[in-house]
XYZ file of C-alpha atoms in Angstrom:
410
model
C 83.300 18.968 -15.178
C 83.261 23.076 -14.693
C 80.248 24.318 -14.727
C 78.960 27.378 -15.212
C 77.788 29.015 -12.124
C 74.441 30.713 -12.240
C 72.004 31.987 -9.839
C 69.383 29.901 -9.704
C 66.887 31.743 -7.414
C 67.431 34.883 -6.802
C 69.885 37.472 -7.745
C 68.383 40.710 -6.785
C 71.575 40.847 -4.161
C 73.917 40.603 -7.528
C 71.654 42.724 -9.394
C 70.907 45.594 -6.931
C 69.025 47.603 -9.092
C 67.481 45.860 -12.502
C 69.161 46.347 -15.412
C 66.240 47.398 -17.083
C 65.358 49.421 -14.423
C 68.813 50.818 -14.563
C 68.572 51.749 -18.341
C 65.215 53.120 -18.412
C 63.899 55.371 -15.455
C 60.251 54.463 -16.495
C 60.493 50.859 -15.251
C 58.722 50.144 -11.976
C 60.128 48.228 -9.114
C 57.599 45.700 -9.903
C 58.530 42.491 -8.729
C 55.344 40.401 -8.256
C 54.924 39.060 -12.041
C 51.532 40.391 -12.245
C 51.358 42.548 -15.585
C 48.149 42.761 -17.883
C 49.791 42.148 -20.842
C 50.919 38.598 -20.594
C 47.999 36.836 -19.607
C 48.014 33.487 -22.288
C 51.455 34.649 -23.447
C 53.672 31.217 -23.898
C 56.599 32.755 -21.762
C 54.481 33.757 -18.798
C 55.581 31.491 -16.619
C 58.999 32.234 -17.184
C 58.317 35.626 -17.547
C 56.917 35.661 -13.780
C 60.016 33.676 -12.829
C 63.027 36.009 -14.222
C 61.250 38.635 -12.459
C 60.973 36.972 -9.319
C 64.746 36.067 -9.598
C 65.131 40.023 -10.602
C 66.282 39.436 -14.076
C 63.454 41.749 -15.086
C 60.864 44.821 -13.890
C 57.989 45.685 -15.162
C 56.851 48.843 -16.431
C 55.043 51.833 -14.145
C 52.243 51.344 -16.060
C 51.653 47.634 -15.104
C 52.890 45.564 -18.215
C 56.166 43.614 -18.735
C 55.897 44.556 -22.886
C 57.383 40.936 -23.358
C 57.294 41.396 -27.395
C 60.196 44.750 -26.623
C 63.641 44.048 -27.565
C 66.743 43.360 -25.587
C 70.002 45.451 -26.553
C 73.380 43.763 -26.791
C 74.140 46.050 -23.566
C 71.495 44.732 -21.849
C 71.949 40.775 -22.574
C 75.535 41.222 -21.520
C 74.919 42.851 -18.404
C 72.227 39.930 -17.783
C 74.844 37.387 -18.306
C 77.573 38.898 -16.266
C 75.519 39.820 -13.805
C 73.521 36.168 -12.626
C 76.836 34.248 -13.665
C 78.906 33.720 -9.980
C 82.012 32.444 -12.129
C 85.303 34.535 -11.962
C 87.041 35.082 -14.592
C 90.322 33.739 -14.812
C 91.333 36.981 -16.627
C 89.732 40.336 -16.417
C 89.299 42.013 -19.563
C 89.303 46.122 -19.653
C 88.445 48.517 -22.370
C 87.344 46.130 -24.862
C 85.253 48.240 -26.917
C 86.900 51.709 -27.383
C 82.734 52.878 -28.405
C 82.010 51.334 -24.685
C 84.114 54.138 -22.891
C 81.659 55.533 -19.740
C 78.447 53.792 -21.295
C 76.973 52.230 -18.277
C 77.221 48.771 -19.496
C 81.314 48.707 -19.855
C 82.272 46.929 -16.911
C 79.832 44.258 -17.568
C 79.570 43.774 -20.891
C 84.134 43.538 -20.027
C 83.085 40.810 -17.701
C 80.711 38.746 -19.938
C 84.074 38.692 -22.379
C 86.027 37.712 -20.120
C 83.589 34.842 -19.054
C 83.817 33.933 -22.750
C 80.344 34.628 -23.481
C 81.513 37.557 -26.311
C 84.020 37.017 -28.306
C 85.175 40.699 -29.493
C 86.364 39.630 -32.798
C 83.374 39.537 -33.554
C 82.382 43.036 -33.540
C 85.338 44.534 -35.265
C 83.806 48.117 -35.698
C 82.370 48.316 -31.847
C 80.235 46.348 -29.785
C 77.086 49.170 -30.306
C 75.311 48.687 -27.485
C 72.349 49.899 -28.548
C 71.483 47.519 -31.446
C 69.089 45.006 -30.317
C 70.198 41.733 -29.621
C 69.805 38.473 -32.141
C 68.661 35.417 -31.809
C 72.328 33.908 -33.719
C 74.155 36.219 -30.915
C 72.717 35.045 -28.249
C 72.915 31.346 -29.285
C 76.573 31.981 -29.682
C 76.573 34.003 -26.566
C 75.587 31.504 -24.898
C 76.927 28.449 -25.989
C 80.403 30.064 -25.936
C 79.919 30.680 -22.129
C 79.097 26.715 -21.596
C 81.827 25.674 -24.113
C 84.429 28.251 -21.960
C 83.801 26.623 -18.570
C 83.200 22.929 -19.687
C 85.408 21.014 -22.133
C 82.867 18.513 -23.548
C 80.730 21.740 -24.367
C 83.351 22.904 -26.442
C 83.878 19.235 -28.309
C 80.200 19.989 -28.787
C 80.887 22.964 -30.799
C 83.500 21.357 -32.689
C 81.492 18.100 -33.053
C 78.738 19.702 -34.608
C 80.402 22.216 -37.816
C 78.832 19.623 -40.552
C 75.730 18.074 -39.090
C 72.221 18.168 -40.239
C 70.360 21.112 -38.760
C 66.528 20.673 -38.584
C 65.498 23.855 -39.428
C 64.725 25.449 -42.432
C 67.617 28.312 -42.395
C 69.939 24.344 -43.239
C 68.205 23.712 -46.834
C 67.580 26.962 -48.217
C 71.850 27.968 -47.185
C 71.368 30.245 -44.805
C 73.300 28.904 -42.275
C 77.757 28.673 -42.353
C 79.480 25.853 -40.585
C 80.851 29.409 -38.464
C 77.014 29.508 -37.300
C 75.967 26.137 -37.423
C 77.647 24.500 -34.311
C 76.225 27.489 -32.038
C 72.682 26.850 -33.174
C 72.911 22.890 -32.766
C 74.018 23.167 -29.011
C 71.585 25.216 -28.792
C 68.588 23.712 -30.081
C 70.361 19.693 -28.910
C 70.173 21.041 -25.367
C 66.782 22.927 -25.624
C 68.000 26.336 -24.875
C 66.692 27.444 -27.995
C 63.814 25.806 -30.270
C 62.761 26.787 -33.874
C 59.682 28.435 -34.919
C 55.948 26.822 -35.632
C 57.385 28.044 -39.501
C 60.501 25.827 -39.310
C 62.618 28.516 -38.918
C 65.732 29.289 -36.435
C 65.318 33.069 -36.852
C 69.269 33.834 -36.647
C 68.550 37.675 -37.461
C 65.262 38.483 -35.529
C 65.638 40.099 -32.949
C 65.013 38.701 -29.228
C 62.197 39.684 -27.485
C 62.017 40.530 -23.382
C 59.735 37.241 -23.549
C 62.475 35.228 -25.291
C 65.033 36.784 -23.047
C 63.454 35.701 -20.019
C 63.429 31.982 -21.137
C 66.460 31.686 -22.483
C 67.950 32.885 -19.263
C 66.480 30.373 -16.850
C 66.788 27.400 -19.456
C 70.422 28.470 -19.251
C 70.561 27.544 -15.550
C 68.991 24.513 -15.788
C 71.918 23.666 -19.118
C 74.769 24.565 -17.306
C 73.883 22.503 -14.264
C 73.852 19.027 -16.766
C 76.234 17.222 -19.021
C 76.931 18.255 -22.890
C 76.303 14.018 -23.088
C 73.262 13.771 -21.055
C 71.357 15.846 -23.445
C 70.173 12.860 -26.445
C 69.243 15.455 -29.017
C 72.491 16.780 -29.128
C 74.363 13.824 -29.103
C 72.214 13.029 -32.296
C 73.531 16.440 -33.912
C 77.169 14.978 -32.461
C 77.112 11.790 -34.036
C 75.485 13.381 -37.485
C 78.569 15.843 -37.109
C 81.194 13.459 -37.185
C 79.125 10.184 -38.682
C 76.629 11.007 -41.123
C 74.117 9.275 -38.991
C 72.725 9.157 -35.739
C 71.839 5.258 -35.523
C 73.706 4.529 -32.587
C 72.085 7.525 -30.482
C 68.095 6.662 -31.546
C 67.954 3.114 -32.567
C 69.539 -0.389 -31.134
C 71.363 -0.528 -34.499
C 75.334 0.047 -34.835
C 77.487 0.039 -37.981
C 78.999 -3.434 -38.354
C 82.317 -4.996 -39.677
C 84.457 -1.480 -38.537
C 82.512 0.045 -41.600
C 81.152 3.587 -41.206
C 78.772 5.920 -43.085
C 81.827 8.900 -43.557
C 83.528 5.810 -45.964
C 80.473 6.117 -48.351
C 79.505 8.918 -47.889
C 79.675 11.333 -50.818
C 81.469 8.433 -53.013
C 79.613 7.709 -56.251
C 77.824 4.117 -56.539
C 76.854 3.102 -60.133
C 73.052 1.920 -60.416
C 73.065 -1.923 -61.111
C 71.058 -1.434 -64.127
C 73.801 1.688 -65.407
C 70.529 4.085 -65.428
C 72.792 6.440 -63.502
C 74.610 6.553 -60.070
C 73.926 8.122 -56.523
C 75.977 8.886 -53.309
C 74.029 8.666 -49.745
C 74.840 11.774 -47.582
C 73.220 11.546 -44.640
C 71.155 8.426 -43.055
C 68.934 9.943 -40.574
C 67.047 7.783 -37.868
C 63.699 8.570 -36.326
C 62.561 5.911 -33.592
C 58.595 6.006 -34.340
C 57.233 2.897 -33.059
C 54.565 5.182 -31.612
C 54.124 6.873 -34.600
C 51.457 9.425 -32.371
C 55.006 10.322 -29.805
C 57.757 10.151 -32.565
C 61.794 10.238 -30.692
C 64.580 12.262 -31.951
C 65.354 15.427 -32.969
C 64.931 14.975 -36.371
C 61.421 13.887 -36.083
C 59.590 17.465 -37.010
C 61.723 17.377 -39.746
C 60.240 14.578 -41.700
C 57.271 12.868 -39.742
C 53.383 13.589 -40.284
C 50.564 12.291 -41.602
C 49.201 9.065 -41.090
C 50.490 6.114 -39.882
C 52.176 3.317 -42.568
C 51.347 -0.156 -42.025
C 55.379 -0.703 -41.192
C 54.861 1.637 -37.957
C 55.256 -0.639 -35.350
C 57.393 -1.655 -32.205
C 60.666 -2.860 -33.561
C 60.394 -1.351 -36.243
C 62.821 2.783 -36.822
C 62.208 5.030 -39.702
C 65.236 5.993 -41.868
C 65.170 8.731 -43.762
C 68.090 9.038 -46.564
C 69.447 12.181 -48.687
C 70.910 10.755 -51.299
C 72.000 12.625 -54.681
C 71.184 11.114 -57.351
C 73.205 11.197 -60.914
C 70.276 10.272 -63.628
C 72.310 9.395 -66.938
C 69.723 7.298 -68.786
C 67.463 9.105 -71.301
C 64.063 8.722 -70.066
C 65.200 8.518 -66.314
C 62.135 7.913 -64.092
C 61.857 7.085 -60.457
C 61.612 3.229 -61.543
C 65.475 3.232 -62.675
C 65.947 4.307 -58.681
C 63.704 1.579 -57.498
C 65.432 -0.584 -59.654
C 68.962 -0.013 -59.473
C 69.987 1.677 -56.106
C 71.500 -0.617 -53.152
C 69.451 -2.048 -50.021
C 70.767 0.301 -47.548
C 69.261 3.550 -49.403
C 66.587 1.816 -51.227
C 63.399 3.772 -49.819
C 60.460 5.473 -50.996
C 58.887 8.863 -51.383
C 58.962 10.428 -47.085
C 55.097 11.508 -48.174
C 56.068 14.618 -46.336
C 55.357 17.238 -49.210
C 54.087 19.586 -46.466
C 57.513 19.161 -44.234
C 58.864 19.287 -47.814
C 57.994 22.908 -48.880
C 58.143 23.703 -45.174
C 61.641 23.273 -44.388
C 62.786 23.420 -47.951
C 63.708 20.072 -48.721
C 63.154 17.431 -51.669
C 61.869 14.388 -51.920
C 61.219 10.994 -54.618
C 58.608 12.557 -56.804
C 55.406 10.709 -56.765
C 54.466 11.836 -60.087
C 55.930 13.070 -63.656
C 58.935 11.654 -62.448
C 60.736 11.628 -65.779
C 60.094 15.325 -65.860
C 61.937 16.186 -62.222
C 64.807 14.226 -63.551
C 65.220 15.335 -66.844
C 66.051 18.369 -65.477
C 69.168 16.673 -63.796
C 70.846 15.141 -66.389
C 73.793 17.632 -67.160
C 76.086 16.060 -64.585
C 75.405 18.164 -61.659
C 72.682 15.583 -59.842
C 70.056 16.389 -57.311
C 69.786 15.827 -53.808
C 66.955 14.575 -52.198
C 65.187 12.378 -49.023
C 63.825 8.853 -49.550
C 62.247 6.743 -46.979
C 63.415 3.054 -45.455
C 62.593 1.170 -42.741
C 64.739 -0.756 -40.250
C 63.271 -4.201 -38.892
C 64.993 -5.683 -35.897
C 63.151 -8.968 -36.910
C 65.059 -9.008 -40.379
C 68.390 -11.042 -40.821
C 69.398 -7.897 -42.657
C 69.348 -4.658 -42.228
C 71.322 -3.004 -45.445
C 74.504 -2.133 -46.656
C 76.334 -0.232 -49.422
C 79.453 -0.501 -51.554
C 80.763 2.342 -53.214
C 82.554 2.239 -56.695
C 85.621 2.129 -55.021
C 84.978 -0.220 -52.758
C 84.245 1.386 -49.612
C 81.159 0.239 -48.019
C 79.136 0.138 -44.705
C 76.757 -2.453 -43.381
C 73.921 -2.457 -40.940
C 73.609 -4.761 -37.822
C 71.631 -4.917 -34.692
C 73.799 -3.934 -31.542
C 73.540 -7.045 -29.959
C 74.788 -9.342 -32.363
């Protein structure tokens, strides 16, 4: 494997003078980390390490002002600067609006390192604007995905999964976005917000900046495969599922979930029909310490009497095609197959959270009525998975595709 080469102590010898320094004459040379305004700040620790590795200064007046903004300039000159790669080809006078701003040569090199691709900013890089959080996930997964090949299967790997974040339900995300922000959240350079949200247009904070940067050191030094929540996003990318990744249960007879998936399946009582999307595995045997990626998606509360050791939550978006008058939640129950028979995810907090929907407890002949032109409506149900069972589910479509459940071992 390439990897991407980064400082990982100290690059005051690369940096000479700090970029921030560089760009505004009011920065101090302060290196120590103290500043007053970061006391109980969540990034202080890495705050007080990206200046120590001279990422950052401080201000003459004592504070680091870790809420301030980054500028596309200055990212870029960050990345080219700590990165010890060379480029295999050195790209000049990318940005004709670049031409003598201080930040040409590097922002040049952090193209030609593949962090910034310059298609993207047909009308000039403007180096001014501050820097996003979706540009610098792309930014940086790019540079991983240019220097290591199984990075860059990532990024294809991941164009259809299951985001879990709230941007993924309410459309705010394109499959041109989405693989960016699942290597970066599946490797933990990134996380959401306490909201639920990715944040693809706020803008990045010194604070974030700092972070981001050392996590970045610590990503390029490991395996695209050694990181298990984005192998989950992987295998929801190019499965529908993630059972193999969380859970000791496999798909069995050659069957898969992309064979059902999105095919129609008749109700056995004719009250309708349904298609399973996605079958999404959370490993909450300690219901208190939850496993997977998925899990702040879908699990809190209290505990269900099936949360146990050998026993994995699956959660199941199914969309559901009510045709009989009167359709309640009882024609579901009633007619829907073993492997997405499940229950409400008694989540309605996660629910308006994220932006997702879920069996309806109540007035359930109401919700559904509502769907009965044709056009269906997608939603999460709850099932179980018991190693101790003889079986674990399956599905047949209308057409006869189908996928079955099994333990690994069998």
């Amino acid at each position: 494997m390439k990897k991407l080469i980064l400082n990982s102590l100290v690059v005051v010898s690369l940096v000479g003078i700090s970029l921030l320094a560089q760009v505004r004459p009011a920065v101090a040379a302060q290196q120590t980390g103290v500043f007053t305004d970061i006391k109980g700040h969540w990034a202080k620790a890495a705050i007080e390490t990206a200046v120590k590795n001279g990422y950052f200064k401080g201000y003459a007046d004592g504070t680091f002002k870790p809420n301030g903004t980054v500028t596309r300039a200055e990212f870029a000159a960050l990345l080219s600067r700590v990165s010890k790669v060379q480029a295999e080809t050195e790209q000049t006078n990318v940005f004709p609006d670049l031409a003598g701003h201080w930040s040409e040569a590097e922002v040049n090199r952090a193209v030609s390192l593949g962090y910034i691709n310059a298609s993207d900013y047909p009308n000039g890089f403007k180096p001014s604007t501050p820097i996003t959080r979706m540009e610098i996930a792309k930014w940086m997964t790019s540079g991983l995905a240019a220097t290591d090949t199984d990075y860059k299967q990532a990024l294809q790997d991941t164009v259809t999964t299951l985001l879990p974040v709230k941007e993924y339900f309410k459309q705010g995300i394109s499959q041109s976005q989405a693989p960016y922000i699942a290597v970066s959240l599946g490797t933990k350079l990134m996380s959401g917000y306490p909201d639920g949200s990715f944040g693809l247009t706020k803008q990045a904070t010194r604070a974030e900046a700092s972070a981001i940067l050392l996590r970045l050191y610590n990503v390029s030094q490991q395996q695209a495969s050694s990181f298990v929540g984005l192998n989950e996003l992987r295998e929801v990318g190019t499965k529908r599922t993630n059972l193999d990744i969380i859970s000791p249960f496999t798909t069995a007879m050659n069957s898969s979930f992309n064979d059902v998936a999105g095919k129609k399946r008749t109700f056995s009582n004719n009250a309708g029909a349904f298609e399973l999307n996605h079958f999404i595995v959370v490993d909450t045997q300690d219901f208190n310490n939850p496993k997977g990626i998925y899990a702040p998606l879908f699990v809190e509360g209290n505990e269900d009497s099936l949360d146990r050791p050998g026993i994995y939550r699956a959660y199941m978006e199914v969309t559901i095609y009510p045709k009989t008058e009167h359709f309640t939640v009882d024609h579901y129950y009633n007619g829907a197959e073993s492997i997405t028979f499940g229950a409400n995810t008694s989540t309605y907090t996660l629910e308006d959270k994220y932006g997702y929907l879920t069996i309806p407890y109540t007035k359930s002949e109401r919700f559904f009525s509502s769907y009965r032109d044709g056009r269906g409506v997608t939603l999460w149900t709850l099932g179980f998975l018991n190693i101790d069972r003889t079986s674990y589910g399956s599905m047949e479509t209308d057409d006869g595709s189908f996928v079955k459940i099994k333990l690994k071992d069998e």
